[in-house]
Amino acid sequence: HSFSLQSHPLQYQRTAKHKATNNSFHSRFEPQMYFGKTAISTLCLFNFVSFAVADKLLRNRKLGPSNGPPDNGPHGNRPHRNKDEEDDPRRPGGPNLDFGQEADYIVVFKDESSHSSFSQNEMATVNSVRHLSFMNGEVIKLPNAQAAQQWAERDDVLFVEKDQEVRKLAEEVPYGINLVEALNIDYVAGSGVKACIIDTGYALNHPDLPNNINYNNDNLITGFNPYDSGDWSVDGDGHGTHVAGTMAAVGGNSVGVVGVTSKANMPLHIGKGLTDSGTGTTSGVLDAMRSCVENGAKVVNMSLGGGGPSSAVESFLTGLEDDGTNVLFVAAAGNGGSSSYSYPASYDSPLVMSVAAVNSNSVKASFSQYNDQVDIAGPGVNVNSPT
């Protein structure tokens, strides 16, 4: 059961994953989905399971043409796939928008030249709250959806969408190490496999978690925080630390619990995509995804959800796929107890794995999402982990 990149079916997953077959799958979205009350996040590459919940908030977007503009930049601005442009209520100016509410919008420009021109000539005139330069984008605070519509109609803009809120999972005390036979797994040190956790941070000084000082490795735990406040190495909420403990709590130290890989030799990168309050934004999570990839993560755990699908995230995933990037995003199938689609788990991408929940009897948990986007299931009820 020793693990290495060569022995794990990561490449199989990239070619054999079959997502939605309906080209207009967005028409199946429900307007809203409420949070369930229980779930445990785990990393599927080591037989972990993640669940998320998502509010199905309608978003604002201008779709690019079906054939799309040429690729510009390392991961940016490919055409979107399987989209139904006509009567899309998520377009700026669609029927379900509040035209009087100030909000942050993700604006993605058509190419690097357009973005550069904007940066040089117009940046000082707008309230840009986040730069998404890796995909020729900006997050701009706009007074209402009418202003977003005006941005979407610009010739140099590919699409505009609302920067949606993303939230942590609600959870009870978790369980599952023995059910997935985690104690038989031996992480192969030096295999080159790094895991990344996008969540509320990592308690770097937790007595049951790996850290750089105690294990004499400055690169064992690294991290990134896309927000102006907080730090990736401080978890004010505890949820990210809980996820990290399920993955990597140290064994044999007479403290706490044993993680799935428990010898403190698997490198981790932390993307603080959620703040200490347990919430974040689509652009913050997207920036954390970028950081995970750029820092060499092969598997990224995303125990979070919120809002509907994002064109910016879809474009980023398409770019990674087209570039042949070797990474797998393991995301929460959802804990609304229905067949609704939850995001990021339900993106139509071979780089995304959707994980549902089962109980100690390997029966589907009552709160778990179930749909044709789900790839695997794992223990998600009463699995203990550090916080």
Tab-separated table of C-alpha atoms in Angstrom:
chain	number	residue	atom	x	y	z
A	1	HIS	CA	0.000	0.000	0.000
A	2	SER	CA	2.956	2.337	-0.272
A	3	PHE	CA	2.020	5.432	-2.216
A	4	SER	CA	3.930	7.125	-4.969
A	5	LEU	CA	2.828	9.351	-7.802
A	6	GLN	CA	3.444	6.543	-10.253
A	7	SER	CA	1.386	3.984	-8.338
A	8	HIS	CA	-1.667	6.125	-7.673
A	9	PRO	CA	-4.348	6.346	-10.413
A	10	LEU	CA	-4.028	10.100	-10.832
A	11	GLN	CA	-3.456	9.853	-14.573
A	12	TYR	CA	-6.376	7.450	-14.876
A	13	GLN	CA	-8.595	9.994	-13.197
A	14	ARG	CA	-7.594	12.652	-15.681
A	15	THR	CA	-8.648	10.587	-18.670
A	16	ALA	CA	-11.476	8.456	-17.322
A	17	LYS	CA	-13.550	10.993	-15.407
A	18	HIS	CA	-16.893	11.598	-17.101
A	19	LYS	CA	-18.770	14.635	-15.966
A	20	ALA	CA	-22.137	16.026	-17.080
A	21	THR	CA	-23.252	14.876	-20.514
A	22	ASN	CA	-25.914	17.531	-21.030
A	23	ASN	CA	-24.388	20.474	-22.882
A	24	SER	CA	-26.842	22.793	-21.171
A	25	PHE	CA	-26.191	21.431	-17.705
A	26	HIS	CA	-26.407	24.905	-16.188
A	27	SER	CA	-30.152	24.739	-16.795
A	28	ARG	CA	-30.363	22.165	-14.008
A	29	PHE	CA	-29.142	24.520	-11.294
A	30	GLU	CA	-31.486	25.242	-8.459
A	31	PRO	CA	-31.766	28.863	-7.339
A	32	GLN	CA	-30.574	28.155	-3.816
A	33	MET	CA	-29.195	25.338	-1.721
A	34	TYR	CA	-28.916	25.433	2.036
A	35	PHE	CA	-26.095	24.239	4.248
A	36	GLY	CA	-26.368	20.870	5.903
A	37	LYS	CA	-25.202	20.486	9.466
A	38	THR	CA	-22.599	17.725	9.413
A	39	ALA	CA	-19.512	16.781	7.423
A	40	ILE	CA	-15.820	15.905	7.602
A	41	SER	CA	-13.339	16.916	4.984
A	42	THR	CA	-10.710	14.458	3.859
A	43	LEU	CA	-8.227	14.186	1.033
A	44	CYS	CA	-9.215	11.564	-1.523
A	45	LEU	CA	-5.706	10.847	-2.736
A	46	PHE	CA	-5.111	9.236	0.641
A	47	ASN	CA	-8.720	7.999	0.924
A	48	PHE	CA	-9.995	11.182	2.535
A	49	VAL	CA	-13.462	12.536	1.911
A	50	SER	CA	-14.660	16.102	1.526
A	51	PHE	CA	-18.124	17.523	1.567
A	52	ALA	CA	-19.262	21.026	0.903
A	53	VAL	CA	-22.371	23.038	0.761
A	54	ALA	CA	-23.115	25.876	-1.556
A	55	ASP	CA	-25.685	28.657	-1.687
A	56	LYS	CA	-26.967	28.626	-5.261
A	57	LEU	CA	-26.733	32.385	-5.702
A	58	LEU	CA	-27.256	33.587	-9.237
A	59	ARG	CA	-24.118	35.154	-10.642
A	60	ASN	CA	-23.314	37.742	-13.248
A	61	ARG	CA	-21.370	36.743	-16.339
A	62	LYS	CA	-20.718	37.610	-19.940
A	63	LEU	CA	-19.821	34.466	-21.864
A	64	GLY	CA	-17.065	34.510	-24.450
A	65	PRO	CA	-17.827	33.405	-28.026
A	66	SER	CA	-18.085	29.685	-28.664
A	67	ASN	CA	-14.783	29.550	-30.477
A	68	GLY	CA	-13.137	31.900	-27.972
A	69	PRO	CA	-10.184	34.239	-28.310
A	70	PRO	CA	-6.636	32.939	-28.579
A	71	ASP	CA	-4.952	31.821	-25.402
A	72	ASN	CA	-3.006	34.524	-23.633
A	73	GLY	CA	-0.975	33.872	-20.533
A	74	PRO	CA	-0.157	30.637	-18.753
A	75	HIS	CA	-3.654	29.723	-17.584
A	76	GLY	CA	-5.893	32.360	-18.991
A	77	ASN	CA	-8.920	33.072	-21.013
A	78	ARG	CA	-9.750	29.939	-22.935
A	79	PRO	CA	-13.273	29.611	-24.288
A	80	HIS	CA	-15.855	28.135	-21.935
A	81	ARG	CA	-17.256	24.699	-22.642
A	82	ASN	CA	-20.793	23.346	-22.546
A	83	LYS	CA	-22.388	26.701	-21.848
A	84	ASP	CA	-25.870	27.815	-22.795
A	85	GLU	CA	-25.635	31.533	-23.558
A	86	GLU	CA	-29.232	32.331	-24.404
A	87	ASP	CA	-31.501	33.617	-21.617
A	88	ASP	CA	-28.810	32.985	-19.038
A	89	PRO	CA	-30.133	34.601	-15.825
A	90	ARG	CA	-26.571	34.905	-14.570
A	91	ARG	CA	-25.543	37.377	-17.281
A	92	PRO	CA	-25.152	40.992	-16.139
A	93	GLY	CA	-28.564	42.541	-16.460
A	94	GLY	CA	-30.323	39.177	-16.101
A	95	PRO	CA	-33.743	38.965	-14.411
A	96	ASN	CA	-32.544	37.928	-10.958
A	97	LEU	CA	-30.105	40.727	-10.118
A	98	ASP	CA	-30.415	43.431	-7.502
A	99	PHE	CA	-29.632	46.619	-9.386
A	100	GLY	CA	-29.143	48.686	-6.258
A	101	GLN	CA	-26.535	46.717	-4.341
A	102	GLU	CA	-22.811	47.453	-4.260
A	103	ALA	CA	-20.714	44.326	-4.733
A	104	ASP	CA	-17.356	43.004	-5.905
A	105	TYR	CA	-17.198	41.706	-9.479
A	106	ILE	CA	-14.585	39.580	-11.221
A	107	VAL	CA	-13.693	41.227	-14.529
A	108	VAL	CA	-11.600	39.107	-16.906
A	109	PHE	CA	-10.104	40.844	-19.922
A	110	LYS	CA	-9.855	39.215	-23.336
A	111	ASP	CA	-6.086	39.081	-23.445
A	112	GLU	CA	-2.890	40.238	-21.792
A	113	SER	CA	-2.714	43.360	-23.938
A	114	SER	CA	-6.214	44.468	-22.923
A	115	HIS	CA	-5.441	43.896	-19.260
A	116	SER	CA	-2.146	45.758	-19.535
A	117	SER	CA	-3.855	48.719	-21.194
A	118	PHE	CA	-6.461	48.825	-18.448
A	119	SER	CA	-3.782	48.640	-15.749
A	120	GLN	CA	-1.840	51.534	-17.263
A	121	ASN	CA	-4.731	53.817	-18.157
A	122	GLU	CA	-7.694	53.044	-15.904
A	123	MET	CA	-6.524	51.272	-12.749
A	124	ALA	CA	-6.355	54.522	-10.768
A	125	THR	CA	-9.984	55.317	-11.603
A	126	VAL	CA	-11.537	52.110	-10.175
A	127	ASN	CA	-11.657	50.399	-6.815
A	128	SER	CA	-9.722	47.193	-7.504
A	129	VAL	CA	-9.842	44.944	-4.452
A	130	ARG	CA	-7.794	42.046	-5.865
A	131	HIS	CA	-5.504	41.497	-8.834
A	132	LEU	CA	-5.913	38.261	-10.808
A	133	SER	CA	-3.045	38.967	-13.157
A	134	PHE	CA	-2.421	35.255	-13.771
A	135	MET	CA	-5.639	35.200	-15.805
A	136	ASN	CA	-5.783	38.850	-16.951
A	137	GLY	CA	-8.409	39.688	-14.368
A	138	GLU	CA	-9.316	42.166	-11.647
A	139	VAL	CA	-11.836	42.126	-8.822
A	140	ILE	CA	-13.520	45.536	-8.954
A	141	LYS	CA	-16.041	46.995	-6.516
A	142	LEU	CA	-19.029	48.271	-8.504
A	143	PRO	CA	-22.111	50.142	-7.262
A	144	ASN	CA	-24.710	47.872	-8.863
A	145	ALA	CA	-25.411	45.313	-11.575
A	146	GLN	CA	-26.028	48.038	-14.141
A	147	ALA	CA	-22.393	49.057	-13.777
A	148	ALA	CA	-21.406	45.401	-14.152
A	149	GLN	CA	-23.447	45.255	-17.351
A	150	GLN	CA	-21.532	48.232	-18.706
A	151	TRP	CA	-18.228	46.506	-17.975
A	152	ALA	CA	-19.466	43.301	-19.614
A	153	GLU	CA	-20.304	45.178	-22.806
A	154	ARG	CA	-16.770	46.495	-23.229
A	155	ASP	CA	-14.935	45.152	-26.262
A	156	ASP	CA	-11.833	44.383	-24.192
A	157	VAL	CA	-13.677	42.310	-21.560
A	158	LEU	CA	-14.212	38.558	-21.851
A	159	PHE	CA	-16.721	38.197	-19.006
A	160	VAL	CA	-17.903	39.711	-15.733
A	161	GLU	CA	-19.295	37.818	-12.771
A	162	LYS	CA	-20.107	38.525	-9.161
A	163	ASP	CA	-17.399	37.569	-6.656
A	164	GLN	CA	-19.504	35.162	-4.615
A	165	GLU	CA	-19.192	34.269	-0.962
A	166	VAL	CA	-17.605	30.892	-0.215
A	167	ARG	CA	-18.030	29.175	3.166
A	168	LYS	CA	-16.553	26.419	5.255
A	169	LEU	CA	-18.462	23.200	5.996
A	170	ALA	CA	-20.502	22.784	9.152
A	171	GLU	CA	-19.403	19.665	11.001
A	172	GLU	CA	-19.705	17.377	13.991
A	173	VAL	CA	-16.993	15.211	15.552
A	174	PRO	CA	-15.488	13.137	12.704
A	175	TYR	CA	-14.182	9.458	12.377
A	176	GLY	CA	-12.910	7.164	9.461
A	177	ILE	CA	-9.248	6.217	9.677
A	178	ASN	CA	-9.835	2.483	10.121
A	179	LEU	CA	-12.669	2.299	7.596
A	180	VAL	CA	-10.366	3.414	4.791
A	181	GLU	CA	-7.482	1.295	6.130
A	182	ALA	CA	-5.358	4.421	6.427
A	183	LEU	CA	-2.902	2.742	8.774
A	184	ASN	CA	-1.816	0.550	5.852
A	185	ILE	CA	-0.778	3.606	3.835
A	186	ASP	CA	2.855	4.623	3.887
A	187	TYR	CA	3.648	7.932	2.247
A	188	VAL	CA	6.825	7.637	0.203
A	189	ALA	CA	9.148	10.427	1.299
A	190	GLY	CA	10.786	12.120	-1.642
A	191	SER	CA	8.089	10.975	-4.064
A	192	GLY	CA	7.473	14.563	-5.108
A	193	VAL	CA	3.828	14.488	-4.086
A	194	LYS	CA	2.725	17.583	-2.204
A	195	ALA	CA	-0.807	18.135	-0.912
A	196	CYS	CA	-2.520	21.489	-0.567
A	197	ILE	CA	-5.407	22.479	1.687
A	198	ILE	CA	-7.623	25.425	0.785
A	199	ASP	CA	-9.475	26.339	3.937
A	200	THR	CA	-9.325	28.649	6.982
A	201	GLY	CA	-5.614	28.198	7.633
A	202	TYR	CA	-3.332	25.905	9.595
A	203	ALA	CA	-2.457	26.015	13.291
A	204	LEU	CA	1.288	25.787	12.764
A	205	ASN	CA	2.030	25.328	16.466
A	206	HIS	CA	-0.608	22.645	17.085
A	207	PRO	CA	1.030	19.817	19.098
A	208	ASP	CA	-0.439	17.099	16.869
A	209	LEU	CA	0.406	18.614	13.468
A	210	PRO	CA	3.672	18.702	11.510
A	211	ASN	CA	5.636	21.936	11.556
A	212	ASN	CA	8.947	23.087	10.124
A	213	ILE	CA	10.824	23.490	13.405
A	214	ASN	CA	10.094	20.197	15.132
A	215	TYR	CA	10.793	18.208	11.992
A	216	ASN	CA	13.804	20.235	10.828
A	217	ASN	CA	12.432	21.002	7.381
A	218	ASP	CA	11.792	24.611	6.375
A	219	ASN	CA	9.786	23.481	3.354
A	220	LEU	CA	7.576	20.891	5.052
A	221	ILE	CA	4.702	23.339	5.608
A	222	THR	CA	4.325	26.417	3.408
A	223	GLY	CA	1.389	28.696	2.802
A	224	PHE	CA	-0.323	31.664	1.190
A	225	ASN	CA	-3.028	34.094	2.298
A	226	PRO	CA	-4.832	36.043	-0.461
A	227	TYR	CA	-6.599	38.365	1.990
A	228	ASP	CA	-5.373	41.582	3.572
A	229	SER	CA	-5.923	40.339	7.122
A	230	GLY	CA	-4.945	37.122	8.880
A	231	ASP	CA	-2.129	34.691	8.230
A	232	TRP	CA	-2.080	31.225	6.667
A	233	SER	CA	-0.261	29.828	9.720
A	234	VAL	CA	-3.006	30.985	12.096
A	235	ASP	CA	-6.421	29.323	11.985
A	236	GLY	CA	-8.916	31.540	13.774
A	237	ASP	CA	-11.774	29.219	12.904
A	238	GLY	CA	-10.252	25.745	13.372
A	239	HIS	CA	-11.826	24.184	10.314
A	240	GLY	CA	-8.668	24.115	8.211
A	241	THR	CA	-6.725	22.611	11.097
A	242	HIS	CA	-9.409	19.943	11.420
A	243	VAL	CA	-8.982	19.030	7.746
A	244	ALA	CA	-5.199	19.046	8.041
A	245	GLY	CA	-5.384	16.767	11.065
A	246	THR	CA	-7.441	14.216	9.172
A	247	MET	CA	-4.745	14.179	6.534
A	248	ALA	CA	-1.544	14.463	8.525
A	249	ALA	CA	-1.941	14.341	12.316
A	250	VAL	CA	1.303	12.953	13.741
A	251	GLY	CA	1.240	9.351	14.975
A	252	GLY	CA	3.238	7.839	17.798
A	253	ASN	CA	3.441	11.049	19.846
A	254	SER	CA	0.789	10.172	22.440
A	255	VAL	CA	-1.135	13.292	21.462
A	256	GLY	CA	-4.546	13.612	19.839
A	257	VAL	CA	-5.222	11.333	16.881
A	258	VAL	CA	-3.438	9.631	14.010
A	259	GLY	CA	-3.780	11.107	10.535
A	260	VAL	CA	-3.997	9.154	7.301
A	261	THR	CA	-0.352	9.921	6.620
A	262	SER	CA	1.097	10.177	10.104
A	263	LYS	CA	4.903	10.281	9.840
A	264	ALA	CA	5.161	14.065	9.339
A	265	ASN	CA	6.987	13.649	6.033
A	266	MET	CA	4.348	14.702	3.478
A	267	PRO	CA	4.866	18.344	2.424
A	268	LEU	CA	1.787	20.534	2.730
A	269	HIS	CA	0.946	23.878	1.192
A	270	ILE	CA	-1.814	25.888	2.860
A	271	GLY	CA	-4.020	28.213	0.837
A	272	LYS	CA	-6.057	30.349	3.217
A	273	GLY	CA	-8.972	30.653	0.808
A	274	LEU	CA	-11.333	31.254	3.736
A	275	THR	CA	-10.800	33.866	6.411
A	276	ASP	CA	-10.823	33.306	10.169
A	277	SER	CA	-14.600	33.821	10.090
A	278	GLY	CA	-14.998	30.711	7.924
A	279	THR	CA	-16.041	32.598	4.788
A	280	GLY	CA	-14.223	33.883	1.745
A	281	THR	CA	-14.777	34.849	-1.878
A	282	THR	CA	-14.550	33.115	-5.223
A	283	SER	CA	-11.543	35.243	-6.157
A	284	GLY	CA	-9.811	34.474	-2.864
A	285	VAL	CA	-10.302	30.748	-3.360
A	286	LEU	CA	-9.190	31.065	-6.989
A	287	ASP	CA	-6.011	32.840	-5.908
A	288	ALA	CA	-5.392	30.067	-3.384
A	289	MET	CA	-5.863	27.469	-6.150
A	290	ARG	CA	-3.235	29.277	-8.209
A	291	SER	CA	-0.853	29.295	-5.247
A	292	CYS	CA	-1.320	25.562	-4.694
A	293	VAL	CA	-0.493	24.779	-8.330
A	294	GLU	CA	2.464	27.144	-8.511
A	295	ASN	CA	3.915	25.631	-5.329
A	296	GLY	CA	3.848	22.140	-6.780
A	297	ALA	CA	0.777	20.572	-5.171
A	298	LYS	CA	-0.426	17.412	-6.904
A	299	VAL	CA	-3.638	17.112	-4.878
A	300	VAL	CA	-5.690	20.011	-3.522
A	301	ASN	CA	-8.367	19.545	-0.838
A	302	MET	CA	-11.297	21.980	-1.064
A	303	SER	CA	-13.754	21.403	1.755
A	304	LEU	CA	-15.810	24.451	0.921
A	305	GLY	CA	-18.510	25.782	-1.351
A	306	GLY	CA	-20.734	28.729	-2.078
A	307	GLY	CA	-22.576	30.378	-4.920
A	308	GLY	CA	-23.056	28.920	-8.364
A	309	PRO	CA	-20.458	27.989	-10.942
A	310	SER	CA	-17.831	30.597	-11.755
A	311	SER	CA	-16.605	31.348	-15.267
A	312	ALA	CA	-13.290	32.485	-13.780
A	313	VAL	CA	-12.742	29.152	-12.037
A	314	GLU	CA	-13.853	27.230	-15.130
A	315	SER	CA	-11.420	29.199	-17.262
A	316	PHE	CA	-8.597	28.526	-14.802
A	317	LEU	CA	-9.334	24.783	-14.774
A	318	THR	CA	-9.527	24.671	-18.570
A	319	GLY	CA	-6.153	26.386	-18.777
A	320	LEU	CA	-4.563	23.869	-16.425
A	321	GLU	CA	-6.041	20.984	-18.391
A	322	ASP	CA	-4.884	22.391	-21.719
A	323	ASP	CA	-1.397	22.924	-20.294
A	324	GLY	CA	-1.230	19.313	-19.085
A	325	THR	CA	-0.850	20.361	-15.447
A	326	ASN	CA	-0.644	17.327	-13.177
A	327	VAL	CA	-3.014	18.250	-10.336
A	328	LEU	CA	-6.271	16.969	-8.888
A	329	PHE	CA	-8.743	19.174	-6.985
A	330	VAL	CA	-10.678	17.112	-4.448
A	331	ALA	CA	-13.872	18.941	-3.609
A	332	ALA	CA	-16.927	18.524	-1.451
A	333	ALA	CA	-19.918	16.955	-3.199
A	334	GLY	CA	-22.203	18.872	-0.834
A	335	ASN	CA	-24.187	18.109	2.294
A	336	GLY	CA	-27.606	19.409	1.316
A	337	GLY	CA	-28.972	15.861	1.137
A	338	SER	CA	-30.204	16.282	-2.440
A	339	SER	CA	-29.130	15.688	-6.025
A	340	SER	CA	-28.323	19.377	-6.564
A	341	TYR	CA	-24.942	20.426	-7.934
A	342	SER	CA	-22.447	21.998	-5.558
A	343	TYR	CA	-19.345	23.945	-6.530
A	344	PRO	CA	-16.416	23.592	-6.895
A	345	ALA	CA	-17.128	19.826	-6.849
A	346	SER	CA	-19.414	19.816	-9.893
A	347	TYR	CA	-17.232	21.592	-12.437
A	348	ASP	CA	-17.105	19.704	-15.725
A	349	SER	CA	-13.371	19.059	-15.561
A	350	PRO	CA	-11.227	15.930	-15.330
A	351	LEU	CA	-9.088	17.817	-12.812
A	352	VAL	CA	-11.931	17.916	-10.270
A	353	MET	CA	-12.990	14.987	-8.091
A	354	SER	CA	-16.344	15.195	-6.319
A	355	VAL	CA	-16.536	13.267	-3.033
A	356	ALA	CA	-19.711	12.172	-1.248
A	357	ALA	CA	-20.111	10.867	2.320
A	358	VAL	CA	-20.888	7.488	3.847
A	359	ASN	CA	-21.307	6.484	7.483
A	360	SER	CA	-19.507	3.798	9.475
A	361	ASN	CA	-21.631	1.123	7.758
A	362	SER	CA	-20.609	2.416	4.307
A	363	VAL	CA	-24.139	3.686	3.739
A	364	LYS	CA	-24.684	7.108	2.174
A	365	ALA	CA	-24.906	9.781	4.828
A	366	SER	CA	-28.332	11.397	4.999
A	367	PHE	CA	-26.850	14.849	4.414
A	368	SER	CA	-24.628	13.896	1.472
A	369	GLN	CA	-25.208	15.244	-2.021
A	370	TYR	CA	-25.719	12.617	-4.734
A	371	ASN	CA	-25.623	13.295	-8.475
A	372	ASP	CA	-23.876	12.274	-11.674
A	373	GLN	CA	-20.892	14.476	-10.829
A	374	VAL	CA	-19.916	12.436	-7.753
A	375	ASP	CA	-16.807	10.320	-8.312
A	376	ILE	CA	-16.158	8.579	-4.995
A	377	ALA	CA	-17.454	8.418	-1.433
A	378	GLY	CA	-15.714	8.033	1.901
A	379	PRO	CA	-16.347	8.215	5.652
A	380	GLY	CA	-17.948	11.468	6.677
A	381	VAL	CA	-19.713	10.918	9.993
A	382	ASN	CA	-18.026	11.191	13.413
A	383	VAL	CA	-14.390	11.049	12.305
A	384	ASN	CA	-12.184	12.536	15.004
A	385	SER	CA	-9.516	15.118	14.135
A	386	PRO	CA	-7.591	17.995	15.753
A	387	THR	CA	-9.029	21.517	15.872
